[in-house]
Amino acid sequence: MSQNKNALIRYKTIDKCLQNQYRTWTLDDLIEACSDALFEYEGRENRISKRTIQMDIQLMRSEKLGYNAPIVVYDKKFYKYDEEDFSITDIPLTETDMNVLTETVSMLKQFKDFSLFSDVSDILQRLEDKIYSEKSHTNSVIYLDKNENLKGLHYLDEIYQAIVKKIVLVITYKSFKSREEQKFNFHPFILKEFNNRWFLIGKKKGSQPITNLALDRITNIDFDFNLPYIEENFDAEEFYKDVVGVTVNQGMNARKIELWIDKENAPYVLTKPFHASQKLEKENEDGSIIITLKLKTNYEFERLLLGFGDGLEVISPNGLRLRIKDKLRKALLKYED
């Protein structure tokens, strides 16, 4: 058990003891009560030192924990609450507590469509009631970028349940490149979010490669309970370790990529790396930098590079450099008379 959990158990035990005004409490009595409480939780002897309980009492008295407990000593050896009805469990929430709880509830509610969080919905409601009863409504200071109108979000829970229960999906799908809808069986492995879009990762058949489906291109979902689910030990961390985004070119090896970044964009790239493999190779006198990465190039990574415009140059590999150059050339032509 962590030391923080041990401390909380001791605080609650001391509080419970001192609420009992019908008996006297010495330091030894409090030590014994706390030792018994920890034994009940841990199932083993855990003798507490006199110094530990004395420090607990000092912390409970202080503002550090927010308790400000009115613990007094009388007859030079007995401890009690100077306020008869005091308890650390009845302390009103501070303004900081309120702000933290408000933002926490706001963030958790972003996932209201997941049945994974259905068990905590009642808790969230009670938290909201508590917050609103303690303070007036204020605007959130944390705003998550979320597109409520994004298509396919209503499939999240169905897909999640299929993954957990290992059920084959029957998906009707219309890609941006296809004129007609396609209907096929799909073995779902994980859900992945990237750039405010959700993707389903899995396989159509055991012999086929792992693929991703954008949820906003799914037009219908059904279940095939008769088709055996592909039991595959899919490691998402390993699968995506060499890419930016969701597209993985499985026949490609990760390779070294060298980029030049101008002075204006260098701080952004250094503080928010493109990828975990990013390394700073050189800082130039003009403030520009040269970085290297080791990854598999894909559509998402190329779009990321293009977003920097003239603030970035691909030094190598030459194939990537030529592709970016060609796309920038075509973009420039659209602006010429």
Short mmCIF file of C-alpha atoms in Angstrom, two decimals:
data_model
loop_
_atom_site.label_atom_id
_atom_site.label_comp_id
_atom_site.label_asym_id
_atom_site.label_seq_id
_atom_site.Cartn_x
_atom_site.Cartn_y
_atom_site.Cartn_z
CA MET A 1 0.00 0.00 0.00
CA SER A 2 1.33 3.45 -0.87
CA GLN A 3 2.45 5.84 1.85
CA ASN A 4 -0.20 8.35 0.76
CA LYS A 5 -2.95 5.73 1.25
CA ASN A 6 -1.48 4.82 4.65
CA ALA A 7 -1.54 8.47 5.68
CA LEU A 8 -5.18 8.91 4.61
CA ILE A 9 -6.19 5.87 6.64
CA ARG A 10 -4.41 7.29 9.69
CA TYR A 11 -6.06 10.72 9.28
CA LYS A 12 -9.52 9.16 9.01
CA THR A 13 -8.87 6.91 11.99
CA ILE A 14 -7.68 9.80 14.17
CA ASP A 15 -10.71 11.79 13.05
CA LYS A 16 -13.07 8.94 13.96
CA CYS A 17 -11.47 8.58 17.37
CA LEU A 18 -11.63 12.26 18.23
CA GLN A 19 -15.27 12.47 17.17
CA ASN A 20 -16.01 10.03 19.99
CA GLN A 21 -16.32 12.42 22.92
CA TYR A 22 -17.41 9.66 25.30
CA ARG A 23 -13.90 8.39 25.96
CA THR A 24 -10.45 9.85 26.39
CA TRP A 25 -7.70 9.47 23.81
CA THR A 26 -4.01 9.38 24.62
CA LEU A 27 -1.29 9.31 22.00
CA ASP A 28 -0.85 5.57 22.65
CA ASP A 29 -4.59 5.04 22.10
CA LEU A 30 -4.39 6.79 18.72
CA ILE A 31 -1.31 4.76 17.74
CA GLU A 32 -3.13 1.53 18.57
CA ALA A 33 -6.27 2.57 16.68
CA CYS A 34 -4.27 3.52 13.57
CA SER A 35 -2.26 0.28 13.74
CA ASP A 36 -5.50 -1.72 13.91
CA ALA A 37 -6.97 0.19 10.96
CA LEU A 38 -3.92 -0.45 8.80
CA PHE A 39 -3.91 -4.12 9.80
CA GLU A 40 -7.53 -4.36 8.67
CA TYR A 41 -6.65 -2.90 5.26
CA GLU A 42 -3.31 -4.61 4.70
CA GLY A 43 -3.75 -7.88 6.58
CA ARG A 44 -0.39 -7.56 8.31
CA GLU A 45 1.13 -5.94 11.34
CA ASN A 46 2.25 -2.38 10.74
CA ARG A 47 3.33 -0.78 13.99
CA ILE A 48 3.24 2.99 13.78
CA SER A 49 5.77 5.16 15.55
CA LYS A 50 4.86 7.83 18.07
CA ARG A 51 6.60 10.40 15.87
CA THR A 52 4.37 9.50 12.87
CA ILE A 53 1.12 10.12 14.78
CA GLN A 54 2.48 13.37 16.22
CA MET A 55 3.30 14.53 12.69
CA ASP A 56 -0.17 13.45 11.49
CA ILE A 57 -1.80 15.54 14.21
CA GLN A 58 0.33 18.55 13.26
CA LEU A 59 -0.62 18.18 9.59
CA MET A 60 -4.30 17.83 10.46
CA ARG A 61 -4.08 21.01 12.51
CA SER A 62 -2.40 22.94 9.70
CA GLU A 63 -3.75 24.44 6.48
CA LYS A 64 -1.52 22.18 4.37
CA LEU A 65 -4.20 19.49 4.04
CA GLY A 66 -7.06 21.95 4.22
CA TYR A 67 -8.33 20.36 7.47
CA ASN A 68 -7.44 23.07 10.06
CA ALA A 69 -8.54 20.51 12.63
CA PRO A 70 -9.09 22.05 16.10
CA ILE A 71 -7.15 19.29 17.93
CA VAL A 72 -6.24 20.26 21.49
CA VAL A 73 -4.46 18.56 24.37
CA TYR A 74 -5.96 18.66 27.86
CA ASP A 75 -4.64 17.37 31.16
CA LYS A 76 -1.27 17.25 29.35
CA LYS A 77 -1.95 13.88 27.74
CA PHE A 78 -5.46 13.58 26.26
CA TYR A 79 -6.44 14.64 22.72
CA LYS A 80 -9.83 15.89 21.53
CA TYR A 81 -11.56 18.20 19.07
CA ASP A 82 -12.19 21.61 20.58
CA GLU A 83 -15.30 21.83 18.41
CA GLU A 84 -17.73 19.06 19.33
CA ASP A 85 -19.21 18.45 15.85
CA PHE A 86 -16.00 18.83 13.86
CA SER A 87 -14.92 16.19 11.34
CA ILE A 88 -12.42 16.34 8.50
CA THR A 89 -15.05 14.67 6.28
CA ASP A 90 -17.40 17.65 6.67
CA ILE A 91 -14.97 20.32 5.53
CA PRO A 92 -16.43 22.51 2.76
CA LEU A 93 -14.63 22.45 -0.57
CA THR A 94 -12.19 25.29 -1.22
CA GLU A 95 -12.29 27.47 -4.32
CA THR A 96 -9.32 25.53 -5.71
CA ASP A 97 -11.12 22.23 -5.03
CA MET A 98 -14.15 23.56 -6.88
CA ASN A 99 -12.15 24.62 -9.92
CA VAL A 100 -10.35 21.28 -10.13
CA LEU A 101 -13.59 19.31 -9.79
CA THR A 102 -15.37 21.50 -12.34
CA GLU A 103 -12.68 20.93 -14.95
CA THR A 104 -12.41 17.22 -14.15
CA VAL A 105 -16.15 16.71 -14.60
CA SER A 106 -16.04 18.72 -17.83
CA MET A 107 -13.26 16.54 -19.26
CA LEU A 108 -14.84 13.25 -18.22
CA LYS A 109 -18.13 14.27 -19.83
CA GLN A 110 -16.30 14.44 -23.17
CA PHE A 111 -16.52 10.62 -23.10
CA LYS A 112 -20.21 10.40 -22.30
CA ASP A 113 -20.87 8.23 -25.37
CA PHE A 114 -18.68 5.39 -24.06
CA SER A 115 -20.41 2.74 -21.97
CA LEU A 116 -16.97 2.33 -20.42
CA PHE A 117 -17.82 5.46 -18.42
CA SER A 118 -21.47 4.64 -17.77
CA ASP A 119 -20.65 3.34 -14.29
CA VAL A 120 -19.34 6.76 -13.28
CA SER A 121 -22.18 8.81 -14.79
CA ASP A 122 -24.04 8.88 -11.46
CA ILE A 123 -20.86 9.96 -9.70
CA LEU A 124 -20.38 12.76 -12.21
CA GLN A 125 -23.96 13.91 -11.67
CA ARG A 126 -23.46 13.99 -7.90
CA LEU A 127 -20.20 15.89 -8.33
CA GLU A 128 -21.93 18.46 -10.51
CA ASP A 129 -24.71 18.85 -7.95
CA LYS A 130 -22.14 19.33 -5.20
CA ILE A 131 -20.20 21.87 -7.23
CA TYR A 132 -23.26 23.90 -8.18
CA SER A 133 -24.54 23.89 -4.62
CA GLU A 134 -21.21 25.21 -3.35
CA LYS A 135 -20.55 27.90 -5.94
CA SER A 136 -22.17 29.84 -8.76
CA HIS A 137 -21.77 28.52 -12.29
CA THR A 138 -18.60 29.67 -14.03
CA ASN A 139 -17.25 29.10 -17.50
CA SER A 140 -14.77 26.28 -17.99
CA VAL A 141 -11.12 27.32 -18.19
CA ILE A 142 -10.12 24.09 -19.99
CA TYR A 143 -11.49 23.59 -23.47
CA LEU A 144 -10.92 20.36 -25.36
CA ASP A 145 -11.01 20.48 -29.14
CA LYS A 146 -13.92 18.23 -30.00
CA ASN A 147 -16.18 18.23 -33.04
CA GLU A 148 -19.61 17.12 -31.86
CA ASN A 149 -20.85 17.07 -35.48
CA LEU A 150 -18.18 14.62 -36.67
CA LYS A 151 -19.87 11.68 -38.37
CA GLY A 152 -19.50 8.19 -36.95
CA LEU A 153 -19.12 9.10 -33.29
CA HIS A 154 -22.35 7.26 -32.46
CA TYR A 155 -20.62 4.01 -33.48
CA LEU A 156 -17.96 4.39 -30.78
CA ASP A 157 -19.75 2.38 -28.14
CA GLU A 158 -20.84 -0.44 -30.47
CA ILE A 159 -17.27 -0.83 -31.70
CA TYR A 160 -15.87 -0.65 -28.19
CA GLN A 161 -18.18 -3.42 -27.03
CA ALA A 162 -17.27 -5.58 -30.06
CA ILE A 163 -13.56 -5.21 -29.28
CA VAL A 164 -14.00 -6.07 -25.60
CA LYS A 165 -16.29 -9.04 -26.30
CA LYS A 166 -14.29 -10.19 -29.39
CA ILE A 167 -17.19 -10.03 -31.87
CA VAL A 168 -16.76 -9.75 -35.63
CA LEU A 169 -18.30 -6.63 -37.14
CA VAL A 170 -20.17 -6.38 -40.43
CA ILE A 171 -19.28 -2.91 -41.71
CA THR A 172 -20.76 -0.90 -44.54
CA TYR A 173 -18.08 1.54 -45.62
CA LYS A 174 -17.67 4.27 -48.23
CA SER A 175 -14.15 5.60 -48.59
CA PHE A 176 -13.41 9.00 -50.11
CA LYS A 177 -11.94 7.26 -53.17
CA SER A 178 -14.82 4.84 -53.76
CA ARG A 179 -18.04 5.63 -55.61
CA GLU A 180 -19.96 2.75 -54.08
CA GLU A 181 -20.37 1.47 -50.54
CA GLN A 182 -18.60 -1.75 -49.58
CA LYS A 183 -19.85 -4.31 -47.08
CA PHE A 184 -17.39 -6.64 -45.36
CA ASN A 185 -16.57 -8.49 -42.15
CA PHE A 186 -14.05 -6.80 -39.89
CA HIS A 187 -12.16 -8.09 -36.82
CA PRO A 188 -11.71 -5.00 -34.57
CA PHE A 189 -8.53 -4.68 -32.47
CA ILE A 190 -8.43 -1.11 -31.13
CA LEU A 191 -9.94 2.37 -31.48
CA LYS A 192 -7.46 5.18 -32.18
CA GLU A 193 -7.94 8.94 -32.19
CA PHE A 194 -5.74 11.20 -34.31
CA ASN A 195 -6.15 14.85 -35.23
CA ASN A 196 -9.70 14.93 -33.83
CA ARG A 197 -10.81 11.93 -35.95
CA TRP A 198 -11.49 8.38 -34.77
CA PHE A 199 -10.22 5.25 -36.50
CA LEU A 200 -10.95 1.56 -36.10
CA ILE A 201 -7.89 -0.69 -36.43
CA GLY A 202 -8.22 -4.38 -37.29
CA LYS A 203 -8.34 -6.96 -40.10
CA LYS A 204 -10.83 -8.06 -42.73
CA LYS A 205 -9.31 -11.55 -42.80
CA GLY A 206 -6.52 -13.32 -40.96
CA SER A 207 -4.40 -13.46 -44.13
CA GLN A 208 -4.75 -9.74 -44.83
CA PRO A 209 -2.70 -6.90 -43.32
CA ILE A 210 -3.86 -4.73 -40.45
CA THR A 211 -5.82 -1.75 -41.73
CA ASN A 212 -7.61 1.33 -40.40
CA LEU A 213 -11.13 2.55 -41.07
CA ALA A 214 -12.23 6.13 -40.45
CA LEU A 215 -15.40 6.15 -38.35
CA ASP A 216 -16.78 9.08 -40.34
CA ARG A 217 -16.80 6.87 -43.46
CA ILE A 218 -18.76 4.04 -41.82
CA THR A 219 -22.42 4.10 -42.87
CA ASN A 220 -23.65 1.05 -40.95
CA ILE A 221 -22.52 -1.53 -38.42
CA ASP A 222 -23.87 -5.00 -37.65
CA PHE A 223 -22.51 -8.07 -35.86
CA ASP A 224 -21.62 -11.56 -37.11
CA PHE A 225 -21.90 -13.84 -34.07
CA ASN A 226 -21.20 -17.01 -36.09
CA LEU A 227 -17.83 -16.05 -37.56
CA PRO A 228 -14.89 -16.85 -35.23
CA TYR A 229 -13.01 -13.76 -34.08
CA ILE A 230 -9.33 -13.60 -35.05
CA GLU A 231 -7.34 -14.01 -31.84
CA GLU A 232 -4.26 -11.93 -32.57
CA ASN A 233 -1.75 -10.56 -30.09
CA PHE A 234 -1.91 -7.01 -31.42
CA ASP A 235 0.53 -4.61 -29.74
CA ALA A 236 -0.56 -1.07 -30.58
CA GLU A 237 2.53 0.53 -29.02
CA GLU A 238 4.83 -1.60 -31.18
CA PHE A 239 2.68 -1.23 -34.30
CA TYR A 240 2.60 2.58 -34.19
CA LYS A 241 6.02 3.31 -32.70
CA ASP A 242 7.58 4.34 -36.06
CA VAL A 243 4.76 6.47 -37.51
CA VAL A 244 2.97 9.76 -37.12
CA GLY A 245 -0.79 9.29 -37.39
CA VAL A 246 -2.67 6.07 -38.19
CA THR A 247 -1.38 4.89 -41.57
CA VAL A 248 1.32 2.21 -41.30
CA ASN A 249 3.13 1.08 -44.44
CA GLN A 250 3.82 -2.42 -43.14
CA GLY A 251 6.29 -3.35 -45.89
CA MET A 252 8.47 -0.32 -45.14
CA ASN A 253 11.31 -0.07 -42.64
CA ALA A 254 11.77 3.01 -40.47
CA ARG A 255 14.45 5.24 -41.96
CA LYS A 256 16.36 8.37 -41.06
CA ILE A 257 14.76 11.66 -42.08
CA GLU A 258 16.68 14.94 -41.93
CA LEU A 259 14.84 18.27 -41.78
CA TRP A 260 15.83 21.94 -41.71
CA ILE A 261 13.55 24.22 -39.66
CA ASP A 262 13.71 28.01 -39.82
CA LYS A 263 14.25 30.32 -36.85
CA GLU A 264 10.56 31.17 -36.40
CA ASN A 265 9.38 27.55 -36.26
CA ALA A 266 12.35 26.05 -34.41
CA PRO A 267 10.96 26.71 -30.88
CA TYR A 268 7.65 25.03 -31.77
CA VAL A 269 9.33 21.95 -33.21
CA LEU A 270 11.67 21.64 -30.24
CA THR A 271 8.92 21.97 -27.63
CA LYS A 272 6.43 19.82 -29.55
CA PRO A 273 8.46 17.14 -31.40
CA PHE A 274 7.10 15.55 -34.55
CA HIS A 275 7.85 12.09 -33.17
CA ALA A 276 9.48 10.40 -30.18
CA SER A 277 12.58 9.64 -32.29
CA GLN A 278 13.27 13.32 -32.98
CA LYS A 279 16.84 14.50 -32.27
CA LEU A 280 18.37 17.96 -32.49
CA GLU A 281 21.46 17.62 -34.70
CA LYS A 282 22.55 21.23 -35.18
CA GLU A 283 21.71 24.78 -34.15
CA ASN A 284 22.70 27.24 -36.87
CA GLU A 285 23.93 30.78 -36.30
CA ASP A 286 20.80 32.26 -37.89
CA GLY A 287 18.58 30.49 -35.33
CA SER A 288 17.46 27.70 -37.66
CA ILE A 289 17.96 24.07 -36.67
CA ILE A 290 18.50 20.68 -38.24
CA ILE A 291 16.69 17.69 -36.74
CA THR A 292 16.53 14.00 -37.57
CA LEU A 293 13.79 11.43 -37.07
CA LYS A 294 13.56 7.72 -37.62
CA LEU A 295 10.15 6.64 -38.85
CA LYS A 296 8.06 5.30 -41.71
CA THR A 297 6.74 8.09 -43.90
CA ASN A 298 3.01 8.22 -44.60
CA TYR A 299 0.24 10.56 -45.71
CA GLU A 300 -0.21 12.12 -42.27
CA PHE A 301 3.49 12.89 -41.85
CA GLU A 302 3.73 14.48 -45.30
CA ARG A 303 0.72 16.68 -44.52
CA LEU A 304 2.41 17.72 -41.29
CA LEU A 305 5.55 18.75 -43.20
CA LEU A 306 3.55 20.66 -45.84
CA GLY A 307 1.83 22.61 -43.08
CA PHE A 308 5.11 24.40 -42.32
CA GLY A 309 5.31 25.86 -45.83
CA ASP A 310 8.60 27.69 -46.41
CA GLY A 311 9.58 27.24 -42.77
CA LEU A 312 10.74 23.67 -43.36
CA GLU A 313 12.98 21.88 -45.85
CA VAL A 314 13.38 18.13 -46.30
CA ILE A 315 17.10 17.45 -46.64
CA SER A 316 16.82 13.66 -46.93
CA PRO A 317 15.79 11.08 -48.00
CA ASN A 318 15.67 12.29 -51.58
CA GLY A 319 12.41 10.50 -52.41
CA LEU A 320 10.55 12.37 -49.65
CA ARG A 321 12.26 15.61 -50.62
CA LEU A 322 11.08 15.28 -54.23
CA ARG A 323 7.49 14.45 -53.20
CA ILE A 324 7.25 17.50 -50.93
CA LYS A 325 8.89 19.68 -53.61
CA ASP A 326 6.38 18.47 -56.22
CA LYS A 327 3.38 19.17 -54.00
CA LEU A 328 4.65 22.66 -53.14
CA ARG A 329 5.28 23.35 -56.84
CA LYS A 330 1.72 22.33 -57.71
CA ALA A 331 0.38 24.46 -54.85
CA LEU A 332 2.34 27.46 -56.14
CA LEU A 333 0.91 27.01 -59.65
CA LYS A 334 -2.61 27.47 -58.27
CA TYR A 335 -1.66 30.99 -57.14
CA GLU A 336 -0.04 32.07 -60.42
CA ASP A 337 -2.00 34.03 -63.06
#
